[in-house]
Coordinates of C-alpha atoms in Angstrom, one line a residue:
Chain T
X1 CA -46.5 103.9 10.5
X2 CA -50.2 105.9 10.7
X3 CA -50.8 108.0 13.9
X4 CA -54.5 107.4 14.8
X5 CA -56.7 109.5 17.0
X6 CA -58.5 106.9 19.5
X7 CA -60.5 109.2 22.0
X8 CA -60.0 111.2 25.3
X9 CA -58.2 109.2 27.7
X10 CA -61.0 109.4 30.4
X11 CA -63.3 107.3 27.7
X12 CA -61.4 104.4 28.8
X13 CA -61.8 103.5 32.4
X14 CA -59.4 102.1 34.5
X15 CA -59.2 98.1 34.0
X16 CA -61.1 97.8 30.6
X17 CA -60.8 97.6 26.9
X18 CA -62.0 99.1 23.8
X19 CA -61.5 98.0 20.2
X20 CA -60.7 100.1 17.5
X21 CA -60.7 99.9 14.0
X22 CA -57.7 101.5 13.1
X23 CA -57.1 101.3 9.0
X24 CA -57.2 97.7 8.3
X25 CA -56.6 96.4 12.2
X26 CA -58.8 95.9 14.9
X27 CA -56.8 97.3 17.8
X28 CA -58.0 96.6 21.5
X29 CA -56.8 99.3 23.7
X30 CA -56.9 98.8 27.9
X31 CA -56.2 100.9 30.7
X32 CA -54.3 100.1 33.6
X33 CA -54.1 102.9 36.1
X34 CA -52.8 105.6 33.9
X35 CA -50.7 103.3 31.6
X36 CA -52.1 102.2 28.3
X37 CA -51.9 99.3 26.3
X38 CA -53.0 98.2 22.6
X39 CA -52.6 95.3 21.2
X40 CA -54.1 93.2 18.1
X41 CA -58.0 92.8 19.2
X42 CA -58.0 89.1 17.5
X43 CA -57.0 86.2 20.5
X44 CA -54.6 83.5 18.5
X45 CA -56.5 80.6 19.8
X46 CA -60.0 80.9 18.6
X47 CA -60.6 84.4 17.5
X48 CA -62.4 85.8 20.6
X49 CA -62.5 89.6 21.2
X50 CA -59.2 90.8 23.5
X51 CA -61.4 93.7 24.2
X52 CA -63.5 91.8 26.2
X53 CA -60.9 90.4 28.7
X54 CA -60.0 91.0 31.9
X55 CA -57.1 92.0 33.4
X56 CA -55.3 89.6 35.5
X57 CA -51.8 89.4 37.7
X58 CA -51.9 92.8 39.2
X59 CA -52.5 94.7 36.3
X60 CA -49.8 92.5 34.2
X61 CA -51.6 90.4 31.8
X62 CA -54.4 90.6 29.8
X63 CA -57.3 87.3 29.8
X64 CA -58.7 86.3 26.6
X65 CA -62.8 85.8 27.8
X66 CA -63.1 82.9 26.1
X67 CA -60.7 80.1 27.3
X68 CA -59.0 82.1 29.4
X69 CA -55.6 82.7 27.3
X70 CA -53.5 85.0 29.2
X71 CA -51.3 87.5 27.5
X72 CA -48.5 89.8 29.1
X73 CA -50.1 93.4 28.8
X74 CA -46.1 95.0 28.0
X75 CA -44.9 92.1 25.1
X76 CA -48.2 90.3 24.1
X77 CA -46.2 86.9 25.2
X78 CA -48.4 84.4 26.4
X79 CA -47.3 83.9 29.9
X80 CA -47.3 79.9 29.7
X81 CA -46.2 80.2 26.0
X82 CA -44.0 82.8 24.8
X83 CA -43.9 81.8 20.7
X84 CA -47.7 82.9 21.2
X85 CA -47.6 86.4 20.8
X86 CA -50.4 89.4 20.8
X87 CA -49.2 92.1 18.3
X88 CA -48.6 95.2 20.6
X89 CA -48.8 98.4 18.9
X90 CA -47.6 101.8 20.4
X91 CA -50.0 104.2 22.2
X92 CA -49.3 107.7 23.4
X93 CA -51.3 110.5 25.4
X94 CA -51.4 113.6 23.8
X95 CA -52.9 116.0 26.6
X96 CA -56.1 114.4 26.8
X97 CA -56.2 112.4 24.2
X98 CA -54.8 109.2 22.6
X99 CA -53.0 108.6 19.6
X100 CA -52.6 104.9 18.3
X101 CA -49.5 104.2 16.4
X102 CA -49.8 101.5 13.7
Chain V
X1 CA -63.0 120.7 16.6
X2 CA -60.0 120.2 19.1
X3 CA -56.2 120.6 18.3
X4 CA -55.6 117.1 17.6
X5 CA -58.0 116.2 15.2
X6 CA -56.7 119.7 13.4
X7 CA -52.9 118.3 13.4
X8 CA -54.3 115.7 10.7
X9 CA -54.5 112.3 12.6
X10 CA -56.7 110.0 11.2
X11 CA -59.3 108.9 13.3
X12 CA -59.8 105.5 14.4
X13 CA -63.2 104.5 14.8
X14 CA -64.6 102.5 17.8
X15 CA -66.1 99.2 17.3
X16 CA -67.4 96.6 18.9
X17 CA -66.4 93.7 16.9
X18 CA -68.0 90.5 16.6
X19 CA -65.9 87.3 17.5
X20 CA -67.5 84.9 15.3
X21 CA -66.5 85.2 11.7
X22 CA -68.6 86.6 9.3
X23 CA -68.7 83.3 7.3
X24 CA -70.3 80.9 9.4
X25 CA -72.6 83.4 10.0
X26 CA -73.6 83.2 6.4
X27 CA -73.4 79.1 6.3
X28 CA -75.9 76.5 8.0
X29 CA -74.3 75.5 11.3
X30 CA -75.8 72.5 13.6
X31 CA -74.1 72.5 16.9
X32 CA -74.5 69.0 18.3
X33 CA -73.7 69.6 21.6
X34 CA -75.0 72.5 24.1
X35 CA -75.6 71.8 27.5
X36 CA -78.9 72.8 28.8
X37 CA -79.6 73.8 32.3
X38 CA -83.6 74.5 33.6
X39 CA -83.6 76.3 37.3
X40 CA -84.2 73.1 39.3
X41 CA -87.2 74.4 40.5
X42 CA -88.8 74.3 37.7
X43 CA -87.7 70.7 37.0
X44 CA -89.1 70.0 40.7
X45 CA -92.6 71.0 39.6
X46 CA -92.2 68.4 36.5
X47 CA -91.0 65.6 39.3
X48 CA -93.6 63.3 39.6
X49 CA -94.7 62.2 43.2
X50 CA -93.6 60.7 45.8
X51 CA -90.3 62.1 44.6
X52 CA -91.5 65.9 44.3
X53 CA -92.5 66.1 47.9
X54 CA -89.9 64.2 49.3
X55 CA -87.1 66.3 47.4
X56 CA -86.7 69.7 47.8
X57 CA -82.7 69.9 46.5
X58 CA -81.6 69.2 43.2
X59 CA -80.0 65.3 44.5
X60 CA -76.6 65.4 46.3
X61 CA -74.0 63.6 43.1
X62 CA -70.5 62.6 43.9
X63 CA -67.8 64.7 44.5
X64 CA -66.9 66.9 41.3
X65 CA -63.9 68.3 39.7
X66 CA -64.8 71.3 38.2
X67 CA -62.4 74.1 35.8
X68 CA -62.2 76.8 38.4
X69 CA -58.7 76.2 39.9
X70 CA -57.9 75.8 36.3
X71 CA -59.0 79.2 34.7
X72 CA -59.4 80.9 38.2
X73 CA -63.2 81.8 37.3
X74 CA -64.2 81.4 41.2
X75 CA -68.2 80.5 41.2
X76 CA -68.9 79.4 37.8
X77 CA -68.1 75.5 38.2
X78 CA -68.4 73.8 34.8
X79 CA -70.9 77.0 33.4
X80 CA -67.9 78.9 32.3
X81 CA -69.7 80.9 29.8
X82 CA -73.2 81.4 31.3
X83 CA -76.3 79.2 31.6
X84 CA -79.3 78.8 29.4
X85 CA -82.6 77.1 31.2
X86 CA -85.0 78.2 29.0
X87 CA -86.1 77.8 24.8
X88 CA -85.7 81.9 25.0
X89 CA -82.2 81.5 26.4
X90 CA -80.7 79.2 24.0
X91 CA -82.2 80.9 21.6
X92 CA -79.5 83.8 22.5
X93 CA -77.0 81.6 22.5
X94 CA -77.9 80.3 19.0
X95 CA -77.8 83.8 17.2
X96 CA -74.6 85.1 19.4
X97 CA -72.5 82.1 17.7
X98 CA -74.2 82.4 14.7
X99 CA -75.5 78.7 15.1
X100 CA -78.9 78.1 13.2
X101 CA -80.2 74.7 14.7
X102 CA -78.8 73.1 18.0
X103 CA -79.4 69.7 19.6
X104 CA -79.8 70.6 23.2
X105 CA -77.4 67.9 26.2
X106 CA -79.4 67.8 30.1
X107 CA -76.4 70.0 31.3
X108 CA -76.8 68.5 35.1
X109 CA -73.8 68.1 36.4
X110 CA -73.5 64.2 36.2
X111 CA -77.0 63.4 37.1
X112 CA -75.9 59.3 36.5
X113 CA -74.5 59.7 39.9
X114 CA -77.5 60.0 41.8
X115 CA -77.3 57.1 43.8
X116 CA -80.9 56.2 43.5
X117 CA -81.9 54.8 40.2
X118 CA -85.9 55.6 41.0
X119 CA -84.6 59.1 41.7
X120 CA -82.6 59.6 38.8
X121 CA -85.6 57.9 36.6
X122 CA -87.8 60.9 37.8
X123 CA -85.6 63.5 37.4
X124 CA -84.9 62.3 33.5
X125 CA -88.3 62.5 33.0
X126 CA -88.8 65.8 34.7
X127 CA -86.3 66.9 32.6
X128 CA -87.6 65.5 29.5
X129 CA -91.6 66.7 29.9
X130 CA -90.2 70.0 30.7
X131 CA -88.3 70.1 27.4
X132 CA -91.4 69.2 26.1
X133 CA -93.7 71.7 27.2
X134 CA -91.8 74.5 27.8
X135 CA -88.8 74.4 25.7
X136 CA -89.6 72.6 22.2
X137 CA -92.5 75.1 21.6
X138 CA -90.5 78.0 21.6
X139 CA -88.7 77.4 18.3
X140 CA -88.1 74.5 15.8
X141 CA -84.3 75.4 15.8
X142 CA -84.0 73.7 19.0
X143 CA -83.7 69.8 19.4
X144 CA -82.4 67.7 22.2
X145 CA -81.2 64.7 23.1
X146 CA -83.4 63.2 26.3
X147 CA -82.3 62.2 29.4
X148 CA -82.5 58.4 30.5
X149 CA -81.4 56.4 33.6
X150 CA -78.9 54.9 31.3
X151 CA -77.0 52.7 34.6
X152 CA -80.2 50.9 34.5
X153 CA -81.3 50.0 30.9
X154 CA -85.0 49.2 31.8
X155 CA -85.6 52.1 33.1
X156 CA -84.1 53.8 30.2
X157 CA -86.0 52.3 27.6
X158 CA -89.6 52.7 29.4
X159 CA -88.5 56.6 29.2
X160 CA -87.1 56.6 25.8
X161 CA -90.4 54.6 24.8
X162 CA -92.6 57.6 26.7
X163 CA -91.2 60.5 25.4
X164 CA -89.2 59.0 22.3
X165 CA -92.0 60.0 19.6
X166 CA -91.4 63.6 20.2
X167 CA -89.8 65.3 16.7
X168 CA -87.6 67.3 18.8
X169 CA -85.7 64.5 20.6
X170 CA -83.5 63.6 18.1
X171 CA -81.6 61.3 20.0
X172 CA -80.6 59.7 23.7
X173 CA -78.2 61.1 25.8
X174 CA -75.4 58.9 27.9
X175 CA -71.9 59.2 29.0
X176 CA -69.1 57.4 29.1
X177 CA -66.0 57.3 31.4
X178 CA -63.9 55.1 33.5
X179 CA -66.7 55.1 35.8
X180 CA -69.4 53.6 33.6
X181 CA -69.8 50.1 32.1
X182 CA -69.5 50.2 28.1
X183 CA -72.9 50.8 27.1
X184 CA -71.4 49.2 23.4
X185 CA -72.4 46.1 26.4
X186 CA -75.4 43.7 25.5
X187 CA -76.8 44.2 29.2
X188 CA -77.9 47.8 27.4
X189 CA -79.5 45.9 24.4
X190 CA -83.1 47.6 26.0
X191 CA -81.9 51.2 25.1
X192 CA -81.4 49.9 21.7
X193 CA -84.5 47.8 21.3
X194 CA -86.0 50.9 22.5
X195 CA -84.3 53.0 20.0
X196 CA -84.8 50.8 17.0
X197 CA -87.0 52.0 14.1
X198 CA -87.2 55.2 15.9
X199 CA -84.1 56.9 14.2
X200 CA -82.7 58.1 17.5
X201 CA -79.2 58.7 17.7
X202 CA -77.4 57.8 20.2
X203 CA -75.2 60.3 22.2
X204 CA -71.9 59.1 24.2
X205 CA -70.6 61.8 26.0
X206 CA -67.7 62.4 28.2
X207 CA -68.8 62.1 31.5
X208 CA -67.7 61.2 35.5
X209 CA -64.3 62.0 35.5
X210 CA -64.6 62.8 39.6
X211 CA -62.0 61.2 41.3
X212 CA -64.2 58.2 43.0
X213 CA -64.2 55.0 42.8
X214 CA -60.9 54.3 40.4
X215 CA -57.5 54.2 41.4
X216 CA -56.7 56.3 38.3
X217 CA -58.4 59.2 38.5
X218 CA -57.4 58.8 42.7
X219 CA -53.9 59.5 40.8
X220 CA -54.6 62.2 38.7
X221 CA -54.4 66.2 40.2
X222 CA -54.9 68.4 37.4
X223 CA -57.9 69.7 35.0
X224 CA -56.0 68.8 32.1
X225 CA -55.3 65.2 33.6
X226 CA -58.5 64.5 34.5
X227 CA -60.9 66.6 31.7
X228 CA -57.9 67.1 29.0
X229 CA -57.1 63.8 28.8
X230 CA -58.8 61.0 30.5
X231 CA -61.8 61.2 28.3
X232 CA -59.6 60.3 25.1
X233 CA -58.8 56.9 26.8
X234 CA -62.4 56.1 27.9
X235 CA -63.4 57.2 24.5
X236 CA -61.4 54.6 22.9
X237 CA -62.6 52.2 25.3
X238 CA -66.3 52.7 25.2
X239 CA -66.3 52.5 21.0
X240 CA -63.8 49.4 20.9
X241 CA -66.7 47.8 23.2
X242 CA -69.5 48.8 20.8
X243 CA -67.5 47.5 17.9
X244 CA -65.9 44.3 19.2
X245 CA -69.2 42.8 21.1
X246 CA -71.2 43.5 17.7
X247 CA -73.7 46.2 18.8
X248 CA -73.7 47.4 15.1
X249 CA -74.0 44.0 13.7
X250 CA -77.2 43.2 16.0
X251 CA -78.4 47.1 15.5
X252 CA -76.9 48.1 11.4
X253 CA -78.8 51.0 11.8
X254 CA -78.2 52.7 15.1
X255 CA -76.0 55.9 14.8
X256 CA -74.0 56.8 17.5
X257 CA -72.2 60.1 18.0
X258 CA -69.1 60.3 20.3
X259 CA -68.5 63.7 22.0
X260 CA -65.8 65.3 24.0
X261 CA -63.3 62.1 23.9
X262 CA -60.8 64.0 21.5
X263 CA -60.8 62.9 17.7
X264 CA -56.7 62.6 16.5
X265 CA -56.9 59.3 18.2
X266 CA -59.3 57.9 15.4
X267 CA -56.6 57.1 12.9
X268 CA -54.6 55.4 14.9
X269 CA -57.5 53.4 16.3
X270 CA -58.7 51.9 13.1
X271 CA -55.5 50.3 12.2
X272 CA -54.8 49.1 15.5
X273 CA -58.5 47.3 15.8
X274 CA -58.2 46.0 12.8
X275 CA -55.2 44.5 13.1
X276 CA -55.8 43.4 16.4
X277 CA -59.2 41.7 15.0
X278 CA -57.4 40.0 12.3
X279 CA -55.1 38.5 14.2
X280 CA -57.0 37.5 17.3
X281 CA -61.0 37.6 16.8
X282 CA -61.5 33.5 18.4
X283 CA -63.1 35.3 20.9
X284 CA -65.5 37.2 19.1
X285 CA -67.6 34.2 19.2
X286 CA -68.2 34.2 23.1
X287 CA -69.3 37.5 23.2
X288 CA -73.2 38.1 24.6
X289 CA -74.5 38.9 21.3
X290 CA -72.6 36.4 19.1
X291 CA -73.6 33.8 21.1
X292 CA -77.0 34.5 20.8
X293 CA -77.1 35.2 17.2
X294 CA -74.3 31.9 16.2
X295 CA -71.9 34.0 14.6
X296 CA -68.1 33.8 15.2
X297 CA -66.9 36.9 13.5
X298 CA -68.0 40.4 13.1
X299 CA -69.7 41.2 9.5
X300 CA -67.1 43.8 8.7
X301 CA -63.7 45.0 9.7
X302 CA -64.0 47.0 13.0
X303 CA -63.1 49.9 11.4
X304 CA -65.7 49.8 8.6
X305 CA -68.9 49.8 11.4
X306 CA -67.2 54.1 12.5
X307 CA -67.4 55.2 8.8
X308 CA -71.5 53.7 8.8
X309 CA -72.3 54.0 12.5
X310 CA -70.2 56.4 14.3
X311 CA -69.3 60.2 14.0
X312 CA -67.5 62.8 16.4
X313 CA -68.2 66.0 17.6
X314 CA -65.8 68.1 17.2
X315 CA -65.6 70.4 20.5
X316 CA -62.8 70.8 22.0
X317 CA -60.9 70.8 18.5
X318 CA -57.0 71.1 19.3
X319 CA -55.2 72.3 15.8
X320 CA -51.3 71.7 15.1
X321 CA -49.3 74.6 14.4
X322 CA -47.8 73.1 11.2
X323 CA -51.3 73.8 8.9
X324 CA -49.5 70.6 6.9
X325 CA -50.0 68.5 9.7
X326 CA -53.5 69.8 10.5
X327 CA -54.1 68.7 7.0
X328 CA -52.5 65.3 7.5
X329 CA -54.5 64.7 10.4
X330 CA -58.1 66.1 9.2
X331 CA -57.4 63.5 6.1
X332 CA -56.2 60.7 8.0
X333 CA -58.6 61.1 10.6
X334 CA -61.6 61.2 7.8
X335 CA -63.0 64.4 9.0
X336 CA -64.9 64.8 5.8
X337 CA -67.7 62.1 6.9
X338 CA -66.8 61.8 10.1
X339 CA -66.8 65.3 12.1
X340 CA -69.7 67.0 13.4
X341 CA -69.3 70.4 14.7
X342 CA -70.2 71.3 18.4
X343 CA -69.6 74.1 21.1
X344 CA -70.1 72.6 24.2
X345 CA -71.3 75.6 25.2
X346 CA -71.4 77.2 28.3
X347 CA -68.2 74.7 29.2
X348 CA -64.8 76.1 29.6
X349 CA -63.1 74.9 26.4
X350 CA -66.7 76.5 24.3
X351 CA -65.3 76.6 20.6
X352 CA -67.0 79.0 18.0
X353 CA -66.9 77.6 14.5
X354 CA -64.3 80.0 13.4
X355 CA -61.6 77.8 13.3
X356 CA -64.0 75.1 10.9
X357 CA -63.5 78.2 8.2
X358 CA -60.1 79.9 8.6
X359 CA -58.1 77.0 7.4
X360 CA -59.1 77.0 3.9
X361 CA -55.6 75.6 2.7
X362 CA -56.7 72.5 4.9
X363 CA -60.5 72.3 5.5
X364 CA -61.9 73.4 1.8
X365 CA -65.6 74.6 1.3
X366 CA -67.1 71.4 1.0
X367 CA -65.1 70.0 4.3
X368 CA -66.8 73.3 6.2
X369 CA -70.5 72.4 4.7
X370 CA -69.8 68.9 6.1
X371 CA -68.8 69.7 9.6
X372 CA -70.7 72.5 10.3
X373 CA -73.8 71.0 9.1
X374 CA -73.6 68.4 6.0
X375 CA -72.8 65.2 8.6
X376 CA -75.1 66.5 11.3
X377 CA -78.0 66.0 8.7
X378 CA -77.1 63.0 7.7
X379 CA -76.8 61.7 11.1
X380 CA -79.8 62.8 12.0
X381 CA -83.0 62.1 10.2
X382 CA -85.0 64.0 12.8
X383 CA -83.1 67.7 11.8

């Protein structure tokens, strides 16, 4: 496991995503309020960017942009089919920044 | 340098990573199907008169079904992904999916059901001396299919006889559904008399799976009822109709390319016709054009006149999770000659070519060259 340093929290704004490259992953990281969430950047249907999604339900799920595969933002289940899964990875604030671990 | 970065993190560095592999990028990539929208006004100042005074709204269609209860994209109807109207526009498109040449579709939402055949007739040609002018100039990367009043097959002929000689229209554009009569009928022989010699490929899209005017799609309730899956039957239908009333036999060199009825289907469809056909082809002989022509069989076996005359698009591609059976089914299903890719773009189920290159265990270089570009060039002598 590799802590990585992602950016200041307030570089992500509430309700969207950024990708980073983290080593040899592409991580997509979102904010939802003052939770965060990262999870593999690569959607398991047809490659689109995660990053690029929208956030759905609430604030529970996470909408791939291209055909509208919808992930749930806590597991990375699908929410219509749970064997489909986003990789989730952990990520912490450290005062004002965040750290990725992968 | 803050205290984090001193603690001896690494840093991860932000990206904005592109979607579409960087393969295809590098390989030749046709996408046969891309659905073109102009801004109806600017179609309107193409209309010819009396119809350009007389109609100031792009014409009323039947009722439509369209994704948005689906994907809960409120606004976007069947545009799910954006709309492209002008050369510059697609052009975008193009180089965003990393496509190098694309054969343009009237993206119209199901302009056949304009009531009004002399109405539809003008807007096709509208449409068609707009691409002309405005849109073929712009690059030689883009091609189209034109637009024809294909419900009455005089009036699509004259058109494809006007416009036909352009080296950009590489082909005609219908559809096929429930709703439509098989154009594989000889009452459409004046599209293909129209088309021979001219190395025009025919298109038969999906089309008209509103719910009017047939008891089954009255039945149906659901986007994946009526777009997942309908179009797979009438896909069947309209190609057994081509086959069995001996379009190919009158017309050995028209090409026709099937798009959005599904593909998976194919294997089992060329046993089945051919058994069928062996079995039970007395009434081949009463058919339109074997009765003009005083044959009572076919030439070949039904499935023989797919691997010469037809091909299939490839959008939307559904892939097994079992890569053996994706395999299985890419083999049985002869994707090697038969497949053409295609994105459907700006339509909700849109596929980028990634998944033609990310299965090498089951779809090997020389299957990618094929279907990304390879049978798309054959197809087409115009590309």
């Amino acid at each position: 496991m590799t802590d990585f340093l992602l950016c200041k929290q307030d570089e992500i704004q509430d309700g969207k995503g950024r990708a980073f490259e983290a080593g040899a992953r592409t991580v997509a990281v979102f904010r939802v309020k003052d939770k965060f969430y990262a999870f593999a950047n690569k959607c398991l249907h047809r490659g689109a960017s995660m990053c690029d999604g929208a956030i759905a339900d609430g604030g529970a799920t996470i909408r791939c942009p291209w055909h509208n595969w919808t992930f749930h933002l806590e597991s990375g289940r699908n929410v219509v089919d749970p064997s489909a899964a986003l990789r989730t990875f952990r990520v912490r604030a450290e005062g004002d920044q965040l750290i990725l671990s992968v | 340098m803050n205290d984090i970065s001193r603690s001896g993190f690494e840093a991860a560095k932000p990206v904005n990573p592109d979607p579409i592999n960087p393969k295809i990028r590098a390989m030749e990539v046709i996408d046969t199907d891309f659905h073109f929208t102009p801004p109806w006004p600017v179609i309107r100042n193409y209309l010819a008169e009396p119809f350009k005074s007389r109609i100031w709204h792009y014409p009323a269609v039947g009722l439509e079904y369209n994704p948005e209860p689906a994907n809960e994209k409120p606004g976007v109807g069947q545009d799910s992904h954006g709309t492209a109207g002008t050369g510059a526009e697609a052009l975008r498109v193009l180089d965003q999916f990393g496509s190098d040449t694309v054969i343009l579709n009237p993206g119209y939402n199901r302009p056949m059901s304009i009531f009004s055949e002399p109405v539809l007739a003008a807007f096709c040609a509208a449409h068609n001396d707009y691409m002309i002018k405005e849109v073929f100039p712009v690059s030689p990367r883009l091609k189209a299919n034109m637009m024809v009043c294909q419900r009455n097959p005089e009036m699509a002929a004259a058109e494809i006889r006007r416009v036909g000689n352009h080296s950009q229209f590489v082909g005609v554009f219908t559809e096929f559904s429930a709703l439509y009569e098989q154009i594989g009928n000889a009452r459409f022989d004046p599209i293909f008399d129209a088309m021979r010699g001219q190395d025009l490929v025919l298109t038969a899209h999906s089309g008209g799976w509103f719910n009017h005017f047939s008891p089954m799609f009255n039945g149906a309730r659901t986007w994946v009822e009526l777009f997942g899956n309908a179009p797979i039957a009438n896909a069947i239908v309209h190609l057994a109709a081509m086959i069995m009333q001996g379009l190919f036999d009158k017309y050995p060199k028209q090409k026709v390319l099937f798009q959005e009825g599904g593909v998976w289907w194919l294997s089992d469809f060329m046993l089945r016709v051919d058994e069928f056909y062996v079995s039970a082809p007395g009434d081949i002989a009463l058919t339109e054009r074997k009765l003009a022509a005083g044959e009572r069989y076919l030439r070949k076996l039904p499935s023989e006149y797919i691997m010469e005359n037809v091909r299939f698009s490839t959008q939307p591609i559904t892939i097994p999770k079992n890569p053996k059976h994706f395999g299985w089914m890419l083999e049985l299903c002869r994707a090697g000659d038969l497949f053409c890719f295609s994105t459907d773009w700006p339509h909700q189920t849109m596929d980028a070519g990634n998944w033609v290159v990310e299965h090498p265990g089951q779809i090997n270089e020389e299957m990618q060259k094929a279907i990304l570009a390879g049978n798309a060039r054959k197809l087409y002598s115009r590309i």
